[in-house]
PDB file of C-alpha atoms in Angstrom:
ATOM      1  CA  MET X 587     -14.138  10.492  -7.098  1.00 50.00           C
ATOM      2  CA  PRO X 588     -16.393  13.477  -7.810  1.00 84.00           C
ATOM      3  CA  GLY X 589     -18.651  13.762 -10.805  1.00 93.00           C
ATOM      4  CA  LYS X 590     -18.295  16.269 -13.590  1.00 96.00           C
ATOM      5  CA  TYR X 591     -19.155  19.923 -13.472  1.00 95.00           C
ATOM      6  CA  TYR X 592     -21.272  21.329 -16.295  1.00 96.00           C
ATOM      7  CA  GLU X 593     -18.224  22.611 -18.194  1.00 96.00           C
ATOM      8  CA  GLU X 594     -16.614  19.165 -18.154  1.00 96.00           C
ATOM      9  CA  PHE X 595     -19.409  17.425 -20.084  1.00 97.00           C
ATOM     10  CA  GLU X 596     -18.902  17.218 -23.847  1.00 97.00           C
ATOM     11  CA  VAL X 597     -21.832  16.562 -26.173  1.00 98.00           C
ATOM     12  CA  GLY X 598     -21.188  13.274 -27.955  1.00 98.00           C
ATOM     13  CA  GLU X 599     -18.850  11.813 -25.329  1.00 98.00           C
ATOM     14  CA  THR X 600     -19.604   8.308 -24.107  1.00 98.00           C
ATOM     15  CA  ILE X 601     -18.676   7.348 -20.570  1.00 97.00           C
ATOM     16  CA  GLU X 602     -18.171   3.633 -19.956  1.00 97.00           C
ATOM     17  CA  HIS X 603     -18.894   3.195 -16.256  1.00 96.00           C
ATOM     18  CA  ARG X 604     -16.471   0.864 -14.523  1.00 94.00           C
ATOM     19  CA  LYS X 605     -18.728  -0.488 -11.788  1.00 95.00           C
ATOM     20  CA  SER X 606     -21.057  -3.426 -12.277  1.00 97.00           C
ATOM     21  CA  ARG X 607     -23.487  -5.383 -10.139  1.00 98.00           C
ATOM     22  CA  THR X 608     -24.764  -8.928 -10.281  1.00 98.00           C
ATOM     23  CA  VAL X 609     -28.477  -8.829  -9.475  1.00 98.00           C
ATOM     24  CA  SER X 610     -29.546 -11.295  -6.814  1.00 98.00           C
ATOM     25  CA  GLU X 611     -32.932 -12.716  -5.951  1.00 97.00           C
ATOM     26  CA  ALA X 612     -32.702 -10.772  -2.664  1.00 97.00           C
ATOM     27  CA  ASP X 613     -32.141  -7.476  -4.541  1.00 98.00           C
ATOM     28  CA  ASN X 614     -35.285  -8.033  -6.577  1.00 97.00           C
ATOM     29  CA  GLN X 615     -37.330  -9.192  -3.571  1.00 97.00           C
ATOM     30  CA  GLN X 616     -36.262  -6.234  -1.410  1.00 97.00           C
ATOM     31  CA  PHE X 617     -36.973  -3.704  -4.152  1.00 97.00           C
ATOM     32  CA  CYS X 618     -40.438  -5.174  -4.744  1.00 97.00           C
ATOM     33  CA  ASP X 619     -41.100  -5.170  -0.986  1.00 97.00           C
ATOM     34  CA  MET X 620     -39.941  -1.564  -0.522  1.00 97.00           C
ATOM     35  CA  THR X 621     -42.038  -0.311  -3.431  1.00 97.00           C
ATOM     36  CA  MET X 622     -45.027  -2.535  -2.581  1.00 97.00           C
ATOM     37  CA  ASN X 623     -44.930  -4.059  -6.071  1.00 95.00           C
ATOM     38  CA  GLN X 624     -46.329  -7.552  -5.709  1.00 94.00           C
ATOM     39  CA  GLN X 625     -46.347  -8.421  -9.425  1.00 95.00           C
ATOM     40  CA  PRO X 626     -46.108 -12.246  -9.522  1.00 96.00           C
ATOM     41  CA  LEU X 627     -43.881 -12.096 -12.611  1.00 96.00           C
ATOM     42  CA  HIS X 628     -41.180 -10.716 -10.279  1.00 96.00           C
ATOM     43  CA  LEU X 629     -41.888 -12.803  -7.172  1.00 96.00           C
ATOM     44  CA  ASP X 630     -43.692 -16.078  -7.931  1.00 96.00           C
ATOM     45  CA  ALA X 631     -41.472 -18.723  -9.536  1.00 96.00           C
ATOM     46  CA  GLU X 632     -44.398 -20.987 -10.432  1.00 97.00           C
ATOM     47  CA  PHE X 633     -46.369 -18.161 -12.022  1.00 97.00           C
ATOM     48  CA  ALA X 634     -43.345 -16.850 -13.925  1.00 96.00           C
ATOM     49  CA  GLY X 635     -42.430 -20.362 -15.052  1.00 96.00           C
ATOM     50  CA  ASP X 636     -45.660 -20.484 -17.052  1.00 96.00           C
ATOM     51  CA  THR X 637     -44.889 -17.231 -18.927  1.00 96.00           C
ATOM     52  CA  GLN X 638     -42.918 -16.731 -22.128  1.00 96.00           C
ATOM     53  CA  PHE X 639     -39.866 -15.953 -19.971  1.00 96.00           C
ATOM     54  CA  GLY X 640     -39.926 -19.251 -18.062  1.00 96.00           C
ATOM     55  CA  GLU X 641     -38.629 -17.660 -14.858  1.00 97.00           C
ATOM     56  CA  ARG X 642     -38.979 -14.574 -12.682  1.00 97.00           C
ATOM     57  CA  LEU X 643     -37.943 -11.226 -14.110  1.00 97.00           C
ATOM     58  CA  VAL X 644     -36.120  -8.545 -12.181  1.00 98.00           C
ATOM     59  CA  ASN X 645     -38.315  -5.496 -11.619  1.00 98.00           C
ATOM     60  CA  GLY X 646     -37.691  -3.035 -14.463  1.00 97.00           C
ATOM     61  CA  LEU X 647     -37.654  -0.041 -12.123  1.00 97.00           C
ATOM     62  CA  TYR X 648     -34.912  -1.722 -10.112  1.00 98.00           C
ATOM     63  CA  THR X 649     -32.913  -2.175 -13.325  1.00 98.00           C
ATOM     64  CA  MET X 650     -33.368   1.501 -14.185  1.00 98.00           C
ATOM     65  CA  SER X 651     -32.468   2.610 -10.650  1.00 98.00           C
ATOM     66  CA  LEU X 652     -29.390   0.403 -10.685  1.00 98.00           C
ATOM     67  CA  ALA X 653     -28.312   1.928 -13.999  1.00 98.00           C
ATOM     68  CA  VAL X 654     -28.632   5.425 -12.543  1.00 98.00           C
ATOM     69  CA  GLY X 655     -26.635   4.392  -9.476  1.00 97.00           C
ATOM     70  CA  LEU X 656     -23.861   2.903 -11.598  1.00 98.00           C
ATOM     71  CA  THR X 657     -23.520   6.197 -13.491  1.00 97.00           C
ATOM     72  CA  ILE X 658     -23.398   8.578 -10.516  1.00 96.00           C
ATOM     73  CA  PRO X 659     -19.660   8.361  -9.636  1.00 95.00           C
ATOM     74  CA  ASP X 660     -18.609   9.316 -13.175  1.00 95.00           C
ATOM     75  CA  THR X 661     -21.283  11.920 -13.904  1.00 97.00           C
ATOM     76  CA  THR X 662     -22.987  13.795 -11.070  1.00 95.00           C
ATOM     77  CA  ASP X 663     -21.494  12.715  -7.730  1.00 95.00           C
ATOM     78  CA  GLY X 664     -21.218  15.945  -5.746  1.00 93.00           C
ATOM     79  CA  THR X 665     -21.850  18.160  -8.768  1.00 94.00           C
ATOM     80  CA  ILE X 666     -25.607  17.836  -9.182  1.00 93.00           C
ATOM     81  CA  VAL X 667     -28.268  20.288  -8.096  1.00 93.00           C
ATOM     82  CA  ALA X 668     -31.172  18.005  -9.077  1.00 96.00           C
ATOM     83  CA  ASN X 669     -32.310  15.314 -11.467  1.00 96.00           C
ATOM     84  CA  LEU X 670     -34.887  16.999 -13.694  1.00 97.00           C
ATOM     85  CA  SER X 671     -36.292  14.106 -15.694  1.00 98.00           C
ATOM     86  CA  TYR X 672     -36.047  10.541 -16.897  1.00 98.00           C
ATOM     87  CA  ASP X 673     -37.532  10.166 -20.366  1.00 98.00           C
ATOM     88  CA  ASN X 674     -37.963   7.608 -23.123  1.00 98.00           C
ATOM     89  CA  VAL X 675     -37.517   4.602 -20.822  1.00 98.00           C
ATOM     90  CA  GLU X 676     -37.338   1.263 -22.625  1.00 98.00           C
ATOM     91  CA  HIS X 677     -36.640  -2.302 -21.516  1.00 98.00           C
ATOM     92  CA  PRO X 678     -35.670  -4.119 -24.737  1.00 98.00           C
ATOM     93  CA  GLN X 679     -34.475  -7.302 -22.954  1.00 98.00           C
ATOM     94  CA  PRO X 680     -35.457  -8.860 -19.619  1.00 97.00           C
ATOM     95  CA  VAL X 681     -33.152  -9.050 -16.610  1.00 98.00           C
ATOM     96  CA  PHE X 682     -32.971 -12.291 -14.618  1.00 98.00           C
ATOM     97  CA  HIS X 683     -31.518 -13.144 -11.211  1.00 98.00           C
ATOM     98  CA  GLY X 684     -27.770 -13.646 -11.687  1.00 98.00           C
ATOM     99  CA  ASP X 685     -27.388 -11.165 -14.552  1.00 98.00           C
ATOM    100  CA  THR X 686     -24.495  -8.718 -14.203  1.00 98.00           C
ATOM    101  CA  ILE X 687     -25.387  -5.162 -15.162  1.00 98.00           C
ATOM    102  CA  THR X 688     -23.037  -2.448 -16.390  1.00 98.00           C
ATOM    103  CA  ALA X 689     -23.868   0.995 -17.780  1.00 98.00           C
ATOM    104  CA  ARG X 690     -22.725   3.637 -20.212  1.00 98.00           C
ATOM    105  CA  SER X 691     -23.820   7.228 -20.647  1.00 98.00           C
ATOM    106  CA  THR X 692     -23.654   9.347 -23.782  1.00 98.00           C
ATOM    107  CA  VAL X 693     -24.025  13.109 -23.403  1.00 98.00           C
ATOM    108  CA  THR X 694     -26.668  14.172 -25.926  1.00 98.00           C
ATOM    109  CA  ASP X 695     -27.278  17.811 -24.994  1.00 98.00           C
ATOM    110  CA  LYS X 696     -26.188  20.569 -22.642  1.00 98.00           C
ATOM    111  CA  ARG X 697     -27.149  24.182 -22.118  1.00 97.00           C
ATOM    112  CA  GLU X 698     -26.595  26.865 -19.523  1.00 96.00           C
ATOM    113  CA  THR X 699     -29.425  28.044 -17.309  1.00 95.00           C
ATOM    114  CA  SER X 700     -30.740  31.553 -17.878  1.00 94.00           C
ATOM    115  CA  ASP X 701     -28.791  32.907 -14.897  1.00 90.00           C
ATOM    116  CA  GLY X 702     -25.574  31.354 -16.258  1.00 90.00           C
ATOM    117  CA  GLU X 703     -24.719  29.827 -12.873  1.00 90.00           C
ATOM    118  CA  ARG X 704     -25.630  26.210 -13.675  1.00 95.00           C
ATOM    119  CA  GLY X 705     -26.192  23.975 -16.657  1.00 96.00           C
ATOM    120  CA  ILE X 706     -28.626  21.345 -17.841  1.00 98.00           C
ATOM    121  CA  VAL X 707     -27.074  18.129 -19.134  1.00 98.00           C
ATOM    122  CA  THR X 708     -28.952  15.324 -20.896  1.00 98.00           C
ATOM    123  CA  MET X 709     -27.421  11.862 -21.116  1.00 98.00           C
ATOM    124  CA  HIS X 710     -28.656   8.731 -22.852  1.00 98.00           C
ATOM    125  CA  VAL X 711     -28.056   5.907 -20.378  1.00 98.00           C
ATOM    126  CA  GLU X 712     -27.834   2.269 -21.413  1.00 98.00           C
ATOM    127  CA  ALA X 713     -27.798  -0.654 -18.975  1.00 98.00           C
ATOM    128  CA  LEU X 714     -26.222  -3.806 -20.399  1.00 98.00           C
ATOM    129  CA  ASN X 715     -26.148  -7.401 -19.216  1.00 98.00           C
ATOM    130  CA  GLN X 716     -23.120  -9.706 -19.212  1.00 98.00           C
ATOM    131  CA  ASP X 717     -23.753 -10.499 -22.899  1.00 98.00           C
ATOM    132  CA  ASP X 718     -23.591  -6.771 -23.812  1.00 98.00           C
ATOM    133  CA  GLU X 719     -27.329  -6.727 -24.558  1.00 98.00           C
ATOM    134  CA  VAL X 720     -29.095  -3.483 -23.729  1.00 98.00           C
ATOM    135  CA  VAL X 721     -31.638  -4.327 -21.032  1.00 98.00           C
ATOM    136  CA  CYS X 722     -32.764  -0.789 -20.191  1.00 98.00           C
ATOM    137  CA  GLU X 723     -32.217   2.611 -21.767  1.00 98.00           C
ATOM    138  CA  PHE X 724     -33.463   6.099 -21.019  1.00 98.00           C
ATOM    139  CA  ASP X 725     -32.605   9.774 -21.175  1.00 98.00           C
ATOM    140  CA  ARG X 726     -31.579  11.403 -17.893  1.00 98.00           C
ATOM    141  CA  THR X 727     -31.567  15.185 -17.548  1.00 98.00           C
ATOM    142  CA  ALA X 728     -29.694  16.748 -14.637  1.00 98.00           C
ATOM    143  CA  LEU X 729     -29.161  20.274 -13.387  1.00 97.00           C
ATOM    144  CA  SER X 730     -25.404  20.522 -12.823  1.00 96.00           C
ATOM    145  CA  LEU X 731     -23.191  22.937 -10.973  1.00 94.00           C
ATOM    146  CA  LYS X 732     -20.689  25.027 -12.876  1.00 94.00           C
ATOM    147  CA  LYS X 733     -17.224  24.817 -11.392  1.00 90.00           C
ATOM    148  CA  GLU X 734     -16.934  28.556 -10.813  1.00 86.00           C
ATOM    149  CA  HIS X 735     -20.154  28.582  -8.770  1.00 77.00           C
ATOM    150  CA  ALA X 736     -19.556  25.423  -6.709  1.00 77.00           C
ATOM    151  CA  GLU X 737     -19.202  25.890  -2.981  1.00 67.00           C
TER     152      GLU X 737
END
């Protein structure tokens, strides 16, 4: 299912994304390996067991990336020119192996580009765990195609 064209976004609308993902130990390990992040809080059970969390935490950048991925089908799949920015990133709650993450996006702003052929859309994205606690939130700004100018 394709994403939305610029004209189809409405400021104030909230999109509850249907997909979810349960984060595994392998997901966290692979992400840390690919990004060369060897933080023991993510990888070393003994080290993490002695922290305030009592166990390993899922890498926060993985959580953010997962949230973006969960939003793509309903927002920008096939209708994006580029992601322009990710701002105001916060991780108010930790994510642990076995947590199931869902996402929702609220359109906070939109404006046409100066040439009128595309539009800039800003969405506030929230990633939630299985207890509906926000575990990551950020603002995502994308350059979107207008329907009349799509190929």
